[in-house]
């Protein structure tokens, strides 16, 4: 192996008593795509922050082309030639592509636009420089982010879970781009927990578990099973193949729901119909931004309809379109939103106080005052039953990793013993082990007779847990497809609207 | 070498103790130069500003007198601020409270009975709350910014006060001066501490702090306010009504400010006049934030602000300091305090090496 | 959050500790007479507060270190003023000059509680053995300036920006009107009552409104800022004011100033206090007492009018003429003062009606 471009030796970083990284060694070779593989909370994000200069390590050394360097700030990292594309984009939606880029990179708009086109041609990152960002798809936005990094001619590009936001078709394009970049001399650090992707594209994989390196391998020489074991420290649970059960009565029904959102960048829903019965799992597939979040708010009650349109959303046999979330919850509805921090949970509050958010009806109030004992008991039960890894009920929600917080919110909502359970993006950013547990839960709920609605971007996940799937595209919802007989390609076509507008 | 602020992993207890002392020290050093340049005796100034408010019962009673309205208003405002409802019109609600309370002695100057002053307080509180109805209604129904509306309502309140004092409520024997009749004995709140001007309304203010604590720290209603302030989307998700939070925030704030206004005219002033508030409604905003929007913190910060005011007055009277220099000292002390408090949660980083892991 | 409570407790203790360190200053050997002057507005270069403070300069010059003067500026009427006056007396000040009407109740309480304190109170009506209200006969000067104003006005419309519709200010406006009518019987006077002693923006706005209505001489009545005067200079109309000269703010359009000099009264009061024979009485002082004097006359006033003014001034000084001599008709056309009669001081200090010619109704 040639002399490494970037070397880390003994990198250690702790947050209070928690050691996020312990003595991490890492060598990234020039012209390589290097995967950092690990569960959520394994320390991947911390490591990237250290490399990109966002945080300073407690101990350890960094070598760039063999010379020791200190990285105090992202600016310094960029000067060395390190670029980073974050999972959550930092683009201004009301500005055009070239305007966004000119905020970071010097130059006239004309020259920048020319370079954007040139980079687009060279690396398969075609995007209209004068398009406004809000009009771009998620995949195109990601291209803008990558182009913005490439403008500074990096030697090393860090991509934080780049495929988690992309539809299957776009993943292939991204991989083609990454290969071209590698061949032109840019090394890639590719953070992921998706084993198949890593095997498809990476030359090398460093596996982290609980802040330590547990493997450093060529992923093409190992099967998914091996990698998973290194990642989670035990064997993967067997995949689910739920047997169909006889569904019961209709518990959630939308019939021809039209809705124009207040948000000018929101997606209008047109004629959305679905019918969910007790004892089945209905999945809604689609690329994010096609109306899923608008739909979820209408179902949860966060967006209410007028009294006259109450029957546009029917839940447990009654029109609820005009009711707020509290009233719907009282009927037996529970909801896990896709945004965990700030919506499903208040980051600055303890887990106990976050229990109160939706579970206050579970005997936690006495004459308007909070029963702290009951609150703590409920929270402790959630933590125990749903394997939430945290010091205890008094930990702040914001301190939990994404996967652990998701387990907590799932636990809280399931503890409400709902008749209808609605989960949006159940395993977004959740590690393999936890994701499997969450999926098993969803199926278990179905088997107990709960009506389960799942919105997900991950087709595999939907095929694993759903009885039926409907696809969302530009505010339309397709007809229902049987998850056991429909092929992934068919759903993929619906996701990009290749079949025209589905009914 | 670069200098930057780095957030501490947890608040530093040592700094929390040191911060006020450092702030006081810094403010004293900075102003020492000013006082020397002005030819004033710094020892006399510091004596008057910092010691006199506490050194005599008479001095301290004035601090308590000033503290009452600040405490009451700030407790009411803090509840709304925590829900991110910014009522900055407490001044107007205070004035309306004073006006409503004054209605009784103005229209029934001969009335006697122990019911009068409590009735005035209740009426005043309702008046303050009524003044907050307008911004609440406009915010909920028309999405009008409550910061602007409450502020504008304050300007209207001043004009209402002027109208009453120059017209219908003017003391017929008052040589056309814009003030009402002096209130009768039963329209005055009983004195709490004999020989001082401190009256029973201080107890009401302290009791309100207790209520605020119970509400904000222990009740589900207060919890909903906190969620609404910290994470509005989570409040929507949970189904907590934003409209309810806005209504309650503004009504509680108006109620408390109105009560304070009533207590002021039925207390140390004893009549309705133009200058019933020396900016209590605005100072209480500072008090609320200085107290960390926490009911207990606000008790401390209202005492602190009151002492700062009284000390400033003392420096003018006893140390011959011009009013501008007094304001400079008060301002420096506040700024130094806010700067020092920053270091409770942050520390300075001198751009040290990568190995620098001390916290 | 207990942290904050604790923090502030410590802060309080710290204040006490610092105070103890700097406390206990020795008292001086001989006690000078403490004189405290409480003022409603900031101590500027001009205006009411400035004039009161300047009135103490001769007292200081006469007594030197035997008096100690404390100026307390910008004290809002209300509980703060009460506290500050109490504090001033508790600190040993024996002569208290309360420089605003609104201090009356608090100042009277002090006078009643402590007979050893002498209180002088501006613009009030209460009297006690150790409590004198004092006021200036501004109307004597505004009458003279009314004559000048009528002579210089082209539109025959005069204006006044006035603080409060209290008798003292009403008499100034009335005398101004009567003086103007003595030169031109057809003049009209408009008044804007701004209800503030000190609000530069509001005063300026009022002046501009009057100018827009065609008024070309403006009387800044008891305004403690030069903003009216400055606005008039800018608009090219004449203006005058009370208390102290603001000529520098209107070099070309300054009509004159009804200046007040309180030093004769202050000096006499301090003398009496020290001699132990002070007797509270209503001090209503004018040209004859050398408290009121018109200064900085505009050179633009025609010589014949100026001669009449000088003649009238002399008559006012020797008591042979008073502006409120009948016949005077009220603004509502009823009789104010019968022909041949003239108003006494007691009637003047309670005047609550406008003379005919003032077109703005008195606020109710």
PDB file of C-alpha atoms in Angstrom, chain A residues 13-16 54 56-61 69-73 297 301-303 324-326 329 335-337 339 342-349 353-358 360 365 368-370 372 375 409 412-413, chain B residues 2 4 6 9-10 82 84 211 213-243 345 347 349-359:
ATOM      1  CA  UNK A  13     -12.185  12.002  22.387  1.00  0.00           C
ATOM      2  CA  UNK A  14     -14.492  11.908  25.361  1.00  0.00           C
ATOM      3  CA  UNK A  15     -17.633  13.776  26.270  1.00  0.00           C
ATOM      4  CA  UNK A  16     -17.647  13.728  30.013  1.00  0.00           C
ATOM      5  CA  UNK A  54     -14.893  20.759  14.165  1.00  0.00           C
ATOM      6  CA  UNK A  56     -10.351  18.980  19.086  1.00  0.00           C
ATOM      7  CA  UNK A  57      -9.289  15.507  20.265  1.00  0.00           C
ATOM      8  CA  UNK A  58      -8.271  14.817  23.847  1.00  0.00           C
ATOM      9  CA  UNK A  59      -5.269  12.889  22.582  1.00  0.00           C
ATOM     10  CA  UNK A  60      -3.839  11.556  19.366  1.00  0.00           C
ATOM     11  CA  UNK A  61      -1.935  12.664  16.308  1.00  0.00           C
ATOM     12  CA  UNK A  69      -0.704  18.575  11.545  1.00  0.00           C
ATOM     13  CA  UNK A  70      -3.066  20.177  14.041  1.00  0.00           C
ATOM     14  CA  UNK A  71      -6.604  20.753  12.922  1.00  0.00           C
ATOM     15  CA  UNK A  72      -8.217  23.546  14.924  1.00  0.00           C
ATOM     16  CA  UNK A  73     -10.997  24.506  12.578  1.00  0.00           C
ATOM     17  CA  UNK A 297     -49.059  15.988   9.535  1.00  0.00           C
ATOM     18  CA  UNK A 301     -53.435  16.158  13.474  1.00  0.00           C
ATOM     19  CA  UNK A 302     -50.498  18.599  13.497  1.00  0.00           C
ATOM     20  CA  UNK A 303     -52.283  20.102  10.502  1.00  0.00           C
ATOM     21  CA  UNK A 324     -55.759  18.043  17.048  1.00  0.00           C
ATOM     22  CA  UNK A 325     -53.070  15.508  17.941  1.00  0.00           C
ATOM     23  CA  UNK A 326     -54.196  15.217  21.541  1.00  0.00           C
ATOM     24  CA  UNK A 329     -54.168  10.236  20.614  1.00  0.00           C
ATOM     25  CA  UNK A 335     -47.208   8.558  15.965  1.00  0.00           C
ATOM     26  CA  UNK A 336     -43.438   8.505  15.622  1.00  0.00           C
ATOM     27  CA  UNK A 337     -42.395  11.441  13.424  1.00  0.00           C
ATOM     28  CA  UNK A 339     -37.752  14.281  12.983  1.00  0.00           C
ATOM     29  CA  UNK A 342     -37.296  19.044  18.156  1.00  0.00           C
ATOM     30  CA  UNK A 343     -40.482  17.253  17.098  1.00  0.00           C
ATOM     31  CA  UNK A 344     -40.659  13.755  18.514  1.00  0.00           C
ATOM     32  CA  UNK A 345     -38.612  14.869  21.497  1.00  0.00           C
ATOM     33  CA  UNK A 346     -37.383  18.089  23.088  1.00  0.00           C
ATOM     34  CA  UNK A 347     -33.578  17.896  22.989  1.00  0.00           C
ATOM     35  CA  UNK A 348     -33.023  20.086  26.064  1.00  0.00           C
ATOM     36  CA  UNK A 349     -35.365  18.042  28.247  1.00  0.00           C
ATOM     37  CA  UNK A 353     -39.878  14.996  30.659  1.00  0.00           C
ATOM     38  CA  UNK A 354     -40.016  13.729  27.112  1.00  0.00           C
ATOM     39  CA  UNK A 355     -42.223  10.873  28.268  1.00  0.00           C
ATOM     40  CA  UNK A 356     -44.674  13.476  29.437  1.00  0.00           C
ATOM     41  CA  UNK A 357     -44.912  14.855  25.921  1.00  0.00           C
ATOM     42  CA  UNK A 358     -47.369  12.245  24.693  1.00  0.00           C
ATOM     43  CA  UNK A 360     -49.056  12.304  30.138  1.00  0.00           C
ATOM     44  CA  UNK A 365     -50.775  13.929  36.179  1.00  0.00           C
ATOM     45  CA  UNK A 368     -52.717  19.287  36.799  1.00  0.00           C
ATOM     46  CA  UNK A 369     -49.445  18.629  38.595  1.00  0.00           C
ATOM     47  CA  UNK A 370     -46.779  16.248  37.393  1.00  0.00           C
ATOM     48  CA  UNK A 372     -42.510  12.732  38.987  1.00  0.00           C
ATOM     49  CA  UNK A 375     -43.057   9.755  35.072  1.00  0.00           C
ATOM     50  CA  UNK A 409     -39.673   7.434  21.071  1.00  0.00           C
ATOM     51  CA  UNK A 412     -42.963   5.682  24.386  1.00  0.00           C
ATOM     52  CA  UNK A 413     -45.513   5.524  21.602  1.00  0.00           C
TER      53      UNK A 413
ATOM     54  CA  UNK B   2      -6.475  32.511  18.384  1.00  0.00           C
ATOM     55  CA  UNK B   4     -12.225  31.782  21.201  1.00  0.00           C
ATOM     56  CA  UNK B   6     -15.580  27.076  23.942  1.00  0.00           C
ATOM     57  CA  UNK B   9     -19.335  20.211  29.003  1.00  0.00           C
ATOM     58  CA  UNK B  10     -21.195  21.302  32.099  1.00  0.00           C
ATOM     59  CA  UNK B  82     -40.287  30.751  28.373  1.00  0.00           C
ATOM     60  CA  UNK B  84     -41.330  32.461  23.492  1.00  0.00           C
ATOM     61  CA  UNK B 211     -47.160  30.376  42.547  1.00  0.00           C
ATOM     62  CA  UNK B 213     -42.535  28.310  40.819  1.00  0.00           C
ATOM     63  CA  UNK B 214     -45.274  25.761  41.402  1.00  0.00           C
ATOM     64  CA  UNK B 215     -46.772  26.445  38.022  1.00  0.00           C
ATOM     65  CA  UNK B 216     -43.611  26.464  35.964  1.00  0.00           C
ATOM     66  CA  UNK B 217     -41.675  23.716  37.721  1.00  0.00           C
ATOM     67  CA  UNK B 218     -44.382  21.344  38.830  1.00  0.00           C
ATOM     68  CA  UNK B 219     -47.517  21.681  36.747  1.00  0.00           C
ATOM     69  CA  UNK B 220     -48.377  20.235  33.364  1.00  0.00           C
ATOM     70  CA  UNK B 221     -49.507  23.682  32.230  1.00  0.00           C
ATOM     71  CA  UNK B 222     -46.056  25.104  32.898  1.00  0.00           C
ATOM     72  CA  UNK B 223     -44.492  22.099  31.189  1.00  0.00           C
ATOM     73  CA  UNK B 224     -46.494  22.859  28.063  1.00  0.00           C
ATOM     74  CA  UNK B 225     -45.122  26.402  28.100  1.00  0.00           C
ATOM     75  CA  UNK B 226     -41.582  25.067  28.300  1.00  0.00           C
ATOM     76  CA  UNK B 227     -42.089  22.670  25.403  1.00  0.00           C
ATOM     77  CA  UNK B 228     -43.655  25.432  23.325  1.00  0.00           C
ATOM     78  CA  UNK B 229     -40.650  27.636  23.954  1.00  0.00           C
ATOM     79  CA  UNK B 230     -37.919  25.035  23.517  1.00  0.00           C
ATOM     80  CA  UNK B 231     -39.339  23.103  20.587  1.00  0.00           C
ATOM     81  CA  UNK B 232     -42.475  24.532  18.967  1.00  0.00           C
ATOM     82  CA  UNK B 233     -42.730  21.563  16.591  1.00  0.00           C
ATOM     83  CA  UNK B 234     -42.694  19.159  19.508  1.00  0.00           C
ATOM     84  CA  UNK B 235     -45.503  21.142  21.109  1.00  0.00           C
ATOM     85  CA  UNK B 236     -47.528  20.858  17.915  1.00  0.00           C
ATOM     86  CA  UNK B 237     -46.703  17.168  17.697  1.00  0.00           C
ATOM     87  CA  UNK B 238     -47.838  16.643  21.273  1.00  0.00           C
ATOM     88  CA  UNK B 239     -50.990  18.605  20.566  1.00  0.00           C
ATOM     89  CA  UNK B 240     -50.311  21.474  22.963  1.00  0.00           C
ATOM     90  CA  UNK B 241     -52.306  24.428  21.752  1.00  0.00           C
ATOM     91  CA  UNK B 242     -50.194  27.366  20.657  1.00  0.00           C
ATOM     92  CA  UNK B 243     -53.188  29.644  20.943  1.00  0.00           C
ATOM     93  CA  UNK B 345     -21.146  27.864  30.455  1.00  0.00           C
ATOM     94  CA  UNK B 347     -14.457  28.999  28.722  1.00  0.00           C
ATOM     95  CA  UNK B 349      -9.643  28.809  24.523  1.00  0.00           C
ATOM     96  CA  UNK B 350      -6.282  30.257  23.600  1.00  0.00           C
ATOM     97  CA  UNK B 351      -6.082  28.178  20.447  1.00  0.00           C
ATOM     98  CA  UNK B 352      -4.100  25.611  22.403  1.00  0.00           C
ATOM     99  CA  UNK B 353      -2.647  22.367  21.091  1.00  0.00           C
ATOM    100  CA  UNK B 354      -4.642  19.374  19.972  1.00  0.00           C
ATOM    101  CA  UNK B 355      -3.737  17.618  23.207  1.00  0.00           C
ATOM    102  CA  UNK B 356      -5.353  20.306  25.293  1.00  0.00           C
ATOM    103  CA  UNK B 357      -8.085  18.308  26.951  1.00  0.00           C
ATOM    104  CA  UNK B 358      -8.671  20.229  30.147  1.00  0.00           C
ATOM    105  CA  UNK B 359     -12.206  21.223  30.886  1.00  0.00           C
TER     106      UNK B 359
END
